[in-house]
């Protein structure tokens, strides 16, 4: 069986270079969170240990922009996604969608409307589609639930339209396939098609390319940029790969151990990182085009699992610049430069942070 | 570094010589040719990186070299000469003397390869006892290899689930070091790790190699990972070698359109932001291989000839490349 | 050490830090065209049955018994209950198995006795499996207090020795008909397969496609019925076969000790009457042997079919036959 040739996205759509990705205008915040916190109880029924998965997160996503939420595993980024998708309930803090609090969204109709505005695309192309049904199943269900005004015929047409929009052509033929007949890249495109069918405002993409081969990732990243440009959709792109975040995102949020470490426009954060952790991440990214710099002090640490933590910066054990204050006071997120904030006691607006190179 | 024949290591004492190795999977619905006549030589202390997408046969090649294939996979032709001895066709008993002592394997996911109900120390001692080490030797060496990879020997009593992902991978590597083998084969040992842990693990591996002097075959889908560590790089596609040469050369001046496409599929952290296209289409179905070059359906520089005739490996400046664009160099001799 | 079992290229993707979906991992479920699928699985089940010798035997046996149960009149023309013949005859041309000590044609009894047994087997199979499915899957998907409560109920039933329990219940309902027996056996026997189905549902619970269904707004009941259960088809069939087997054995045992309906002719009641009339001592061994063999054969049919479904559900159990065939053909 030969693979269908689905077109890769045209290179003319230069991610982020067409319009300058300036700061989103105030009041056009599509979604924002205030003090978003999620704790999980771990251990048995009688245990009192708490995992602080997400702690005091303030973030904002505007219209027509791609925001990357980057961090290692255990940083809380996936939990944030699931909180925004209303799969978990926040322990504290609030999420505002179009300036309305999410905690007020109750009742089947309101919840359904929110789910139609903020769908999610999952990481694992093999596990995110039900293997029993044809790939049209998910899209048709989405349409049935969220666009009841459409007739069956119109639903069919809409399904084909979104499959075309994500590059799965010929749409009518691909819709009849079973998931195991598609490649991983194609299955991820099905995920995006399902999200598109809802006519969403914001797509939560949880590591959509991590499990794909490198040469296929670019196709999907280009697709995401295209969706932002032509379909008017914002995307929260969750990833551990800074390089792909740079490629596709307008703004970057770096998370560490449940907290936001640094946030700002992508280019700005990556060229002038203020938080030592951001620097560490940057230094660890292998870049074949750059000359080799194996530092003798290559960090051997790993992000902590935050269980019942004492106050203080969670990065202090791995940070070469830690001072006394770092051990006692949890650093708040401070705006150091316009639209560029970092949660670090040592970071300065004007000076470079020289932690890792 | 060899000049004329890049697939040959130094004449005196190559650790590994693979010649025309082919592996097929015999299934009810047909035969799949997973690896098609791959040859390579490995010198002592050499770091060879094998890269390619899923389905290119690199893992199968690795398992074939380590003699770990099980039905329905089978080596159908070729030889794997390790330290002068052809391993293809050796019985399990004969292989077991070679395994771990001279040749060890590091798997992709430590959680899958480590026994979850045994402590790390127990697994080390299992491996050592299989080669007849005494209790004293076992305790001493186990602590020694853990220290080599930067883990406190107190963790010999730990179970795999009590260690973090990075520590698990490093204990896998420590286990591979138990007998200071001459060749260590690694199948994507870092792919389950985060970028910072990946980096530190790669550095660790390189340090160990320089310290203990073993050769490494490192299989990965992520080209950039090996770019700074490997001596030579082999790019595989659809079960055959697409390009094979000195790492720096392959990176700075890739010859095969696939290698070029692969390199360009990496968005850069530094330097200007440019739009990238990746490689359209998907890898070929190895159960029904089309005639001609396997990359032809996806190749931006495809010619009429490519769809009819499969190209041989041609030599260009010390690099082997399987592409008609470079057939002026003449086919390599064997 | 891990060994590769499936060819690369069967899955065309999948590499990444969290979990690598490489050939060994992802190829396995894909190689069989999806090991736990729903509607298409019927075709695949048929193929699996013919491919597996044990299962083919089981299927043939079951087909024979089903035919006999549906059309007993075509095969045995006598009324099994009629005590019209000379008693205790040995096998002859008119009475292939002889007659009982009441003068009934034994062959007719065996043939007509098939239907009640099969009815009970299928009835219990379906009922017990449905209950097990609801309990098991609900417990797994809803979790929390639901899971805890349902587990306690399941475990209690699992621990109680079933046959004594059946005897006690049966003695209260002594002589009540087939449907009561079906209900009783199903009500006591669902717990074993409920455990299995719960374990399977648990392993599916965190799959992304269920989260995806929730995120697009599906209700819990929908997710359980439409998304989870169809992916468990082969396990449900295996549960049905297990419960049917259990029903055959237990119902026959209950009838053997006299707790069945004496007006119904089935293999179990035949055994009861044979035992009460000292069949072995009076030279009528076939009265005990033949119904006994039939019980064994029907039970074996279900058990053998179960093999096939084990292999569909778990590709690791599939025997790799092709290598041997190829080896023989190729000259080395």
Short mmCIF file of N, CA, C and O in Angstrom, two decimals, chain B residues 25-29 32 34 53-60 63 68-76 99-100 105 107-108 187-188 190-194 198 221 282-286, chain C residues 1-25 27 30-33 47 51 318-327 330 332:
data_model
loop_
_atom_site.label_atom_id
_atom_site.label_comp_id
_atom_site.label_asym_id
_atom_site.label_seq_id
_atom_site.Cartn_x
_atom_site.Cartn_y
_atom_site.Cartn_z
N UNK B 25 12.25 -10.09 7.53
CA UNK B 25 11.20 -10.56 8.42
C UNK B 25 10.28 -11.45 7.61
O UNK B 25 9.72 -11.02 6.60
N UNK B 26 10.12 -12.68 8.05
CA UNK B 26 9.25 -13.61 7.34
C UNK B 26 7.90 -13.68 8.05
O UNK B 26 7.78 -14.29 9.09
N UNK B 27 6.92 -13.03 7.47
CA UNK B 27 5.61 -13.02 8.10
C UNK B 27 4.64 -13.77 7.21
O UNK B 27 4.90 -14.00 6.03
N UNK B 28 3.46 -14.10 7.78
CA UNK B 28 2.43 -14.79 7.00
C UNK B 28 2.08 -14.01 5.75
O UNK B 28 1.84 -14.57 4.69
N UNK B 29 2.04 -12.66 5.89
CA UNK B 29 1.57 -11.91 4.73
C UNK B 29 2.69 -11.50 3.80
O UNK B 29 2.51 -10.69 2.92
N UNK B 32 9.52 -9.04 4.46
CA UNK B 32 9.95 -7.66 4.47
C UNK B 32 11.46 -7.63 4.57
O UNK B 32 12.04 -8.22 5.46
N UNK B 34 14.26 -5.80 5.73
CA UNK B 34 14.45 -4.67 6.64
C UNK B 34 15.83 -4.04 6.48
O UNK B 34 15.99 -2.84 6.63
N UNK B 53 15.24 7.72 10.11
CA UNK B 53 13.89 7.81 10.65
C UNK B 53 13.44 6.44 11.15
O UNK B 53 14.12 5.44 10.94
N UNK B 54 12.25 6.40 11.71
CA UNK B 54 11.67 5.11 12.06
C UNK B 54 11.46 4.30 10.80
O UNK B 54 11.06 4.83 9.77
N UNK B 55 11.73 3.03 10.90
CA UNK B 55 11.48 2.17 9.75
C UNK B 55 12.62 2.13 8.75
O UNK B 55 12.51 1.51 7.72
N UNK B 56 13.75 2.76 9.07
CA UNK B 56 14.86 2.71 8.12
C UNK B 56 15.71 1.47 8.32
O UNK B 56 16.59 1.20 7.52
N UNK B 57 15.46 0.75 9.38
CA UNK B 57 16.22 -0.48 9.59
C UNK B 57 17.38 -0.35 10.53
O UNK B 57 18.11 -1.32 10.74
N UNK B 58 17.57 0.82 11.13
CA UNK B 58 18.77 0.98 11.95
C UNK B 58 18.72 0.12 13.19
O UNK B 58 19.73 -0.48 13.59
N UNK B 59 17.55 0.03 13.82
CA UNK B 59 17.47 -0.83 15.00
C UNK B 59 17.62 -2.29 14.63
O UNK B 59 18.26 -3.06 15.35
N UNK B 60 17.02 -2.67 13.50
CA UNK B 60 17.17 -4.05 13.06
C UNK B 60 18.63 -4.36 12.81
O UNK B 60 19.13 -5.43 13.18
N UNK B 63 20.36 -4.88 16.12
CA UNK B 63 20.05 -6.16 16.73
C UNK B 63 20.70 -7.30 15.96
O UNK B 63 21.11 -8.30 16.54
N UNK B 68 20.76 -10.51 18.25
CA UNK B 68 19.61 -10.53 19.13
C UNK B 68 18.31 -10.67 18.38
O UNK B 68 17.24 -10.45 18.92
N UNK B 69 18.39 -11.03 17.11
CA UNK B 69 17.15 -11.16 16.34
C UNK B 69 16.43 -12.44 16.71
O UNK B 69 17.04 -13.46 16.99
N UNK B 70 15.08 -12.36 16.72
CA UNK B 70 14.28 -13.55 17.00
C UNK B 70 13.31 -13.71 15.85
O UNK B 70 12.96 -12.74 15.19
N UNK B 71 12.82 -14.95 15.63
CA UNK B 71 11.83 -15.12 14.57
C UNK B 71 10.67 -14.17 14.79
O UNK B 71 10.28 -13.95 15.93
N UNK B 72 10.10 -13.61 13.76
CA UNK B 72 10.29 -13.90 12.35
C UNK B 72 11.43 -13.16 11.66
O UNK B 72 11.52 -13.16 10.45
N UNK B 73 12.30 -12.52 12.45
CA UNK B 73 13.41 -11.83 11.81
C UNK B 73 14.58 -12.78 11.66
O UNK B 73 14.85 -13.59 12.55
N UNK B 74 15.29 -12.66 10.58
CA UNK B 74 16.44 -13.54 10.42
C UNK B 74 17.47 -12.90 9.50
O UNK B 74 17.12 -12.22 8.53
N UNK B 75 18.74 -13.15 9.83
CA UNK B 75 19.82 -12.69 8.95
C UNK B 75 19.83 -13.61 7.73
O UNK B 75 19.98 -14.82 7.86
N UNK B 76 19.66 -13.03 6.57
CA UNK B 76 19.57 -13.88 5.38
C UNK B 76 20.88 -13.96 4.62
O UNK B 76 21.07 -14.86 3.82
N UNK B 99 29.05 -12.25 24.75
CA UNK B 99 28.14 -11.22 25.26
C UNK B 99 28.59 -10.67 26.60
O UNK B 99 28.90 -11.40 27.50
N UNK B 100 28.54 -9.41 26.71
CA UNK B 100 28.83 -8.66 27.91
C UNK B 100 30.32 -8.60 28.22
O UNK B 100 30.81 -7.59 28.70
N UNK B 105 25.29 -4.28 25.20
CA UNK B 105 24.22 -3.56 24.53
C UNK B 105 23.51 -2.67 25.54
O UNK B 105 23.23 -3.09 26.66
N UNK B 107 20.06 -0.58 25.94
CA UNK B 107 18.76 -0.50 25.29
C UNK B 107 18.19 0.90 25.34
O UNK B 107 18.65 1.76 26.07
N UNK B 108 17.09 1.04 24.62
CA UNK B 108 16.50 2.35 24.51
C UNK B 108 15.87 2.82 25.80
O UNK B 108 16.05 3.93 26.22
N UNK B 187 21.21 1.59 21.53
CA UNK B 187 20.01 1.86 20.73
C UNK B 187 19.22 3.01 21.34
O UNK B 187 18.46 2.80 22.27
N UNK B 188 19.44 4.20 20.84
CA UNK B 188 18.73 5.39 21.31
C UNK B 188 18.67 5.48 22.83
O UNK B 188 17.60 5.59 23.40
N UNK B 190 19.16 7.77 24.81
CA UNK B 190 18.76 9.03 25.42
C UNK B 190 17.37 9.47 25.03
O UNK B 190 16.92 10.52 25.44
N UNK B 191 16.68 8.69 24.23
CA UNK B 191 15.43 9.25 23.68
C UNK B 191 14.35 9.39 24.72
O UNK B 191 13.40 10.11 24.53
N UNK B 192 14.45 8.69 25.84
CA UNK B 192 13.42 8.83 26.86
C UNK B 192 13.75 9.94 27.85
O UNK B 192 13.04 10.12 28.83
N UNK B 193 14.80 10.69 27.59
CA UNK B 193 15.23 11.69 28.56
C UNK B 193 14.97 13.11 28.08
O UNK B 193 14.83 13.37 26.90
N UNK B 194 14.95 14.01 29.04
CA UNK B 194 14.82 15.42 28.71
C UNK B 194 16.13 15.96 28.17
O UNK B 194 17.18 15.35 28.34
N UNK B 198 19.78 14.44 28.56
CA UNK B 198 20.35 13.88 27.34
C UNK B 198 21.77 14.37 27.17
O UNK B 198 22.70 13.61 26.90
N UNK B 221 17.59 8.64 16.09
CA UNK B 221 16.85 9.31 15.03
C UNK B 221 17.21 10.78 15.01
O UNK B 221 16.82 11.51 14.12
N UNK B 282 6.33 9.90 3.19
CA UNK B 282 6.76 9.02 4.28
C UNK B 282 7.72 7.95 3.78
O UNK B 282 7.81 7.71 2.59
N UNK B 283 8.40 7.30 4.73
CA UNK B 283 9.38 6.28 4.34
C UNK B 283 8.70 5.15 3.58
O UNK B 283 7.50 4.94 3.72
N UNK B 284 9.45 4.42 2.78
CA UNK B 284 8.84 3.40 1.93
C UNK B 284 8.36 2.20 2.74
O UNK B 284 8.88 1.93 3.82
N UNK B 285 7.40 1.52 2.22
CA UNK B 285 6.92 0.29 2.82
C UNK B 285 7.88 -0.82 2.43
O UNK B 285 7.98 -1.19 1.27
N UNK B 286 8.61 -1.35 3.41
CA UNK B 286 9.66 -2.30 3.08
C UNK B 286 9.12 -3.65 2.64
O UNK B 286 9.89 -4.51 2.22
N UNK C 1 17.14 -9.97 27.48
CA UNK C 1 17.33 -8.89 26.54
C UNK C 1 16.15 -8.83 25.59
O UNK C 1 15.55 -9.83 25.27
N UNK C 2 15.86 -7.65 25.15
CA UNK C 2 14.73 -7.49 24.24
C UNK C 2 15.09 -8.04 22.87
O UNK C 2 16.24 -8.01 22.45
N UNK C 3 14.13 -8.56 22.19
CA UNK C 3 14.36 -9.01 20.82
C UNK C 3 13.29 -8.41 19.94
O UNK C 3 12.18 -8.15 20.37
N UNK C 4 13.64 -8.17 18.70
CA UNK C 4 12.69 -7.56 17.77
C UNK C 4 11.76 -8.62 17.22
O UNK C 4 12.20 -9.69 16.84
N UNK C 5 10.50 -8.30 17.16
CA UNK C 5 9.57 -9.30 16.66
C UNK C 5 8.82 -8.84 15.42
O UNK C 5 8.20 -9.64 14.76
N UNK C 6 8.79 -7.55 15.16
CA UNK C 6 8.00 -7.10 14.01
C UNK C 6 8.85 -6.21 13.13
O UNK C 6 9.77 -5.56 13.61
N UNK C 7 8.52 -6.16 11.87
CA UNK C 7 9.36 -5.42 10.94
C UNK C 7 9.19 -3.94 11.10
O UNK C 7 8.11 -3.46 11.40
N UNK C 8 10.24 -3.18 10.88
CA UNK C 8 10.10 -1.73 10.81
C UNK C 8 9.34 -1.39 9.56
O UNK C 8 9.26 -2.19 8.65
N UNK C 9 8.76 -0.22 9.52
CA UNK C 9 7.96 0.13 8.35
C UNK C 9 6.52 -0.32 8.50
O UNK C 9 5.66 0.09 7.76
N UNK C 10 6.26 -1.17 9.45
CA UNK C 10 4.86 -1.49 9.73
C UNK C 10 4.23 -0.29 10.42
O UNK C 10 3.08 0.02 10.21
N UNK C 11 5.02 0.37 11.23
CA UNK C 11 4.57 1.65 11.77
C UNK C 11 5.48 2.71 11.22
O UNK C 11 6.69 2.56 11.27
N UNK C 12 4.90 3.78 10.72
CA UNK C 12 5.77 4.70 10.00
C UNK C 12 6.17 5.91 10.80
O UNK C 12 6.41 6.96 10.27
N UNK C 13 6.12 5.82 12.09
CA UNK C 13 6.47 7.03 12.83
C UNK C 13 7.05 6.68 14.16
O UNK C 13 7.25 5.55 14.49
N UNK C 14 7.15 7.67 14.93
CA UNK C 14 7.16 7.49 16.37
C UNK C 14 8.51 7.51 16.99
O UNK C 14 9.12 6.48 17.22
N UNK C 15 9.00 8.65 17.26
CA UNK C 15 10.18 8.69 18.12
C UNK C 15 9.99 9.89 19.01
O UNK C 15 9.36 10.85 18.63
N UNK C 16 10.52 9.85 20.18
CA UNK C 16 10.33 11.01 21.05
C UNK C 16 10.80 10.69 22.44
O UNK C 16 11.01 9.54 22.77
N UNK C 17 10.93 11.70 23.20
CA UNK C 17 11.53 11.47 24.52
C UNK C 17 10.62 10.73 25.48
O UNK C 17 11.08 9.90 26.23
N UNK C 18 9.33 10.99 25.43
CA UNK C 18 8.50 10.40 26.47
C UNK C 18 8.40 8.89 26.31
O UNK C 18 8.68 8.14 27.21
N UNK C 19 8.01 8.46 25.14
CA UNK C 19 7.87 7.03 24.92
C UNK C 19 8.18 6.78 23.48
O UNK C 19 7.62 7.42 22.62
N UNK C 20 9.06 5.87 23.17
CA UNK C 20 9.35 5.70 21.76
C UNK C 20 8.42 4.66 21.17
O UNK C 20 8.39 3.54 21.63
N UNK C 21 7.71 5.00 20.19
CA UNK C 21 6.84 4.04 19.52
C UNK C 21 7.61 3.41 18.39
O UNK C 21 7.30 3.59 17.24
N UNK C 22 8.64 2.70 18.69
CA UNK C 22 9.47 2.09 17.67
C UNK C 22 8.88 0.78 17.21
O UNK C 22 7.79 0.42 17.60
N UNK C 23 9.59 0.07 16.39
CA UNK C 23 9.00 -1.15 15.80
C UNK C 23 8.53 -2.15 16.84
O UNK C 23 7.45 -2.68 16.72
N UNK C 24 9.31 -2.37 17.85
CA UNK C 24 8.90 -3.40 18.79
C UNK C 24 7.65 -3.02 19.55
O UNK C 24 6.81 -3.85 19.81
N UNK C 25 7.54 -1.77 19.86
CA UNK C 25 6.39 -1.36 20.67
C UNK C 25 5.15 -1.15 19.82
O UNK C 25 4.13 -1.76 20.02
N UNK C 27 4.73 -1.70 16.57
CA UNK C 27 4.45 -2.63 15.49
C UNK C 27 3.58 -3.78 15.93
O UNK C 27 2.79 -4.30 15.17
N UNK C 30 -0.06 -3.24 15.60
CA UNK C 30 -0.43 -2.92 14.23
C UNK C 30 -0.24 -4.12 13.30
O UNK C 30 -0.91 -4.27 12.33
N UNK C 31 0.72 -4.94 13.64
CA UNK C 31 1.05 -6.02 12.72
C UNK C 31 -0.15 -6.91 12.45
O UNK C 31 -0.35 -7.39 11.37
N UNK C 32 -0.98 -7.11 13.45
CA UNK C 32 -2.14 -7.95 13.24
C UNK C 32 -3.32 -7.16 12.72
O UNK C 32 -4.44 -7.62 12.71
N UNK C 33 -3.08 -5.94 12.31
CA UNK C 33 -4.18 -5.10 11.83
C UNK C 33 -5.02 -4.61 12.98
O UNK C 33 -6.21 -4.41 12.83
N UNK C 47 -10.89 -15.57 11.03
CA UNK C 47 -9.60 -15.98 10.51
C UNK C 47 -8.75 -16.62 11.60
O UNK C 47 -8.06 -17.60 11.38
N UNK C 51 -7.19 -20.37 11.66
CA UNK C 51 -5.73 -20.49 11.66
C UNK C 51 -5.24 -21.34 12.81
O UNK C 51 -4.20 -21.96 12.75
N UNK C 318 0.91 -15.48 20.13
CA UNK C 318 0.74 -16.12 18.83
C UNK C 318 1.98 -16.94 18.49
O UNK C 318 3.08 -16.45 18.59
N UNK C 319 1.78 -18.17 18.08
CA UNK C 319 2.96 -18.96 17.71
C UNK C 319 3.53 -18.45 16.40
O UNK C 319 2.79 -18.02 15.53
N UNK C 320 4.84 -18.47 16.32
CA UNK C 320 5.47 -18.00 15.09
C UNK C 320 5.75 -19.21 14.24
O UNK C 320 6.75 -19.89 14.41
N UNK C 321 4.84 -19.48 13.34
CA UNK C 321 4.97 -20.73 12.58
C UNK C 321 5.75 -20.53 11.30
O UNK C 321 6.39 -21.41 10.80
N UNK C 322 5.70 -19.32 10.78
CA UNK C 322 6.20 -19.14 9.42
C UNK C 322 7.67 -19.44 9.29
O UNK C 322 8.14 -19.93 8.29
N UNK C 323 8.45 -19.15 10.35
CA UNK C 323 9.88 -19.35 10.24
C UNK C 323 10.21 -20.80 9.92
O UNK C 323 11.06 -21.09 9.10
N UNK C 324 9.52 -21.71 10.61
CA UNK C 324 9.87 -23.11 10.40
C UNK C 324 9.58 -23.52 8.96
O UNK C 324 10.33 -24.22 8.33
N UNK C 325 8.45 -23.02 8.46
CA UNK C 325 8.11 -23.38 7.08
C UNK C 325 9.19 -22.92 6.13
O UNK C 325 9.64 -23.64 5.26
N UNK C 326 9.61 -21.67 6.34
CA UNK C 326 10.58 -21.11 5.39
C UNK C 326 11.91 -21.82 5.51
O UNK C 326 12.58 -22.11 4.54
N UNK C 327 12.31 -22.12 6.72
CA UNK C 327 13.59 -22.79 6.91
C UNK C 327 13.65 -24.09 6.15
O UNK C 327 14.63 -24.45 5.54
N UNK C 330 14.12 -23.38 2.33
CA UNK C 330 15.40 -22.85 1.85
C UNK C 330 16.51 -23.82 2.14
O UNK C 330 16.59 -24.37 3.22
N UNK C 332 20.26 -24.33 3.12
CA UNK C 332 21.30 -23.48 3.73
C UNK C 332 22.68 -23.94 3.33
O UNK C 332 23.06 -25.05 3.66
#
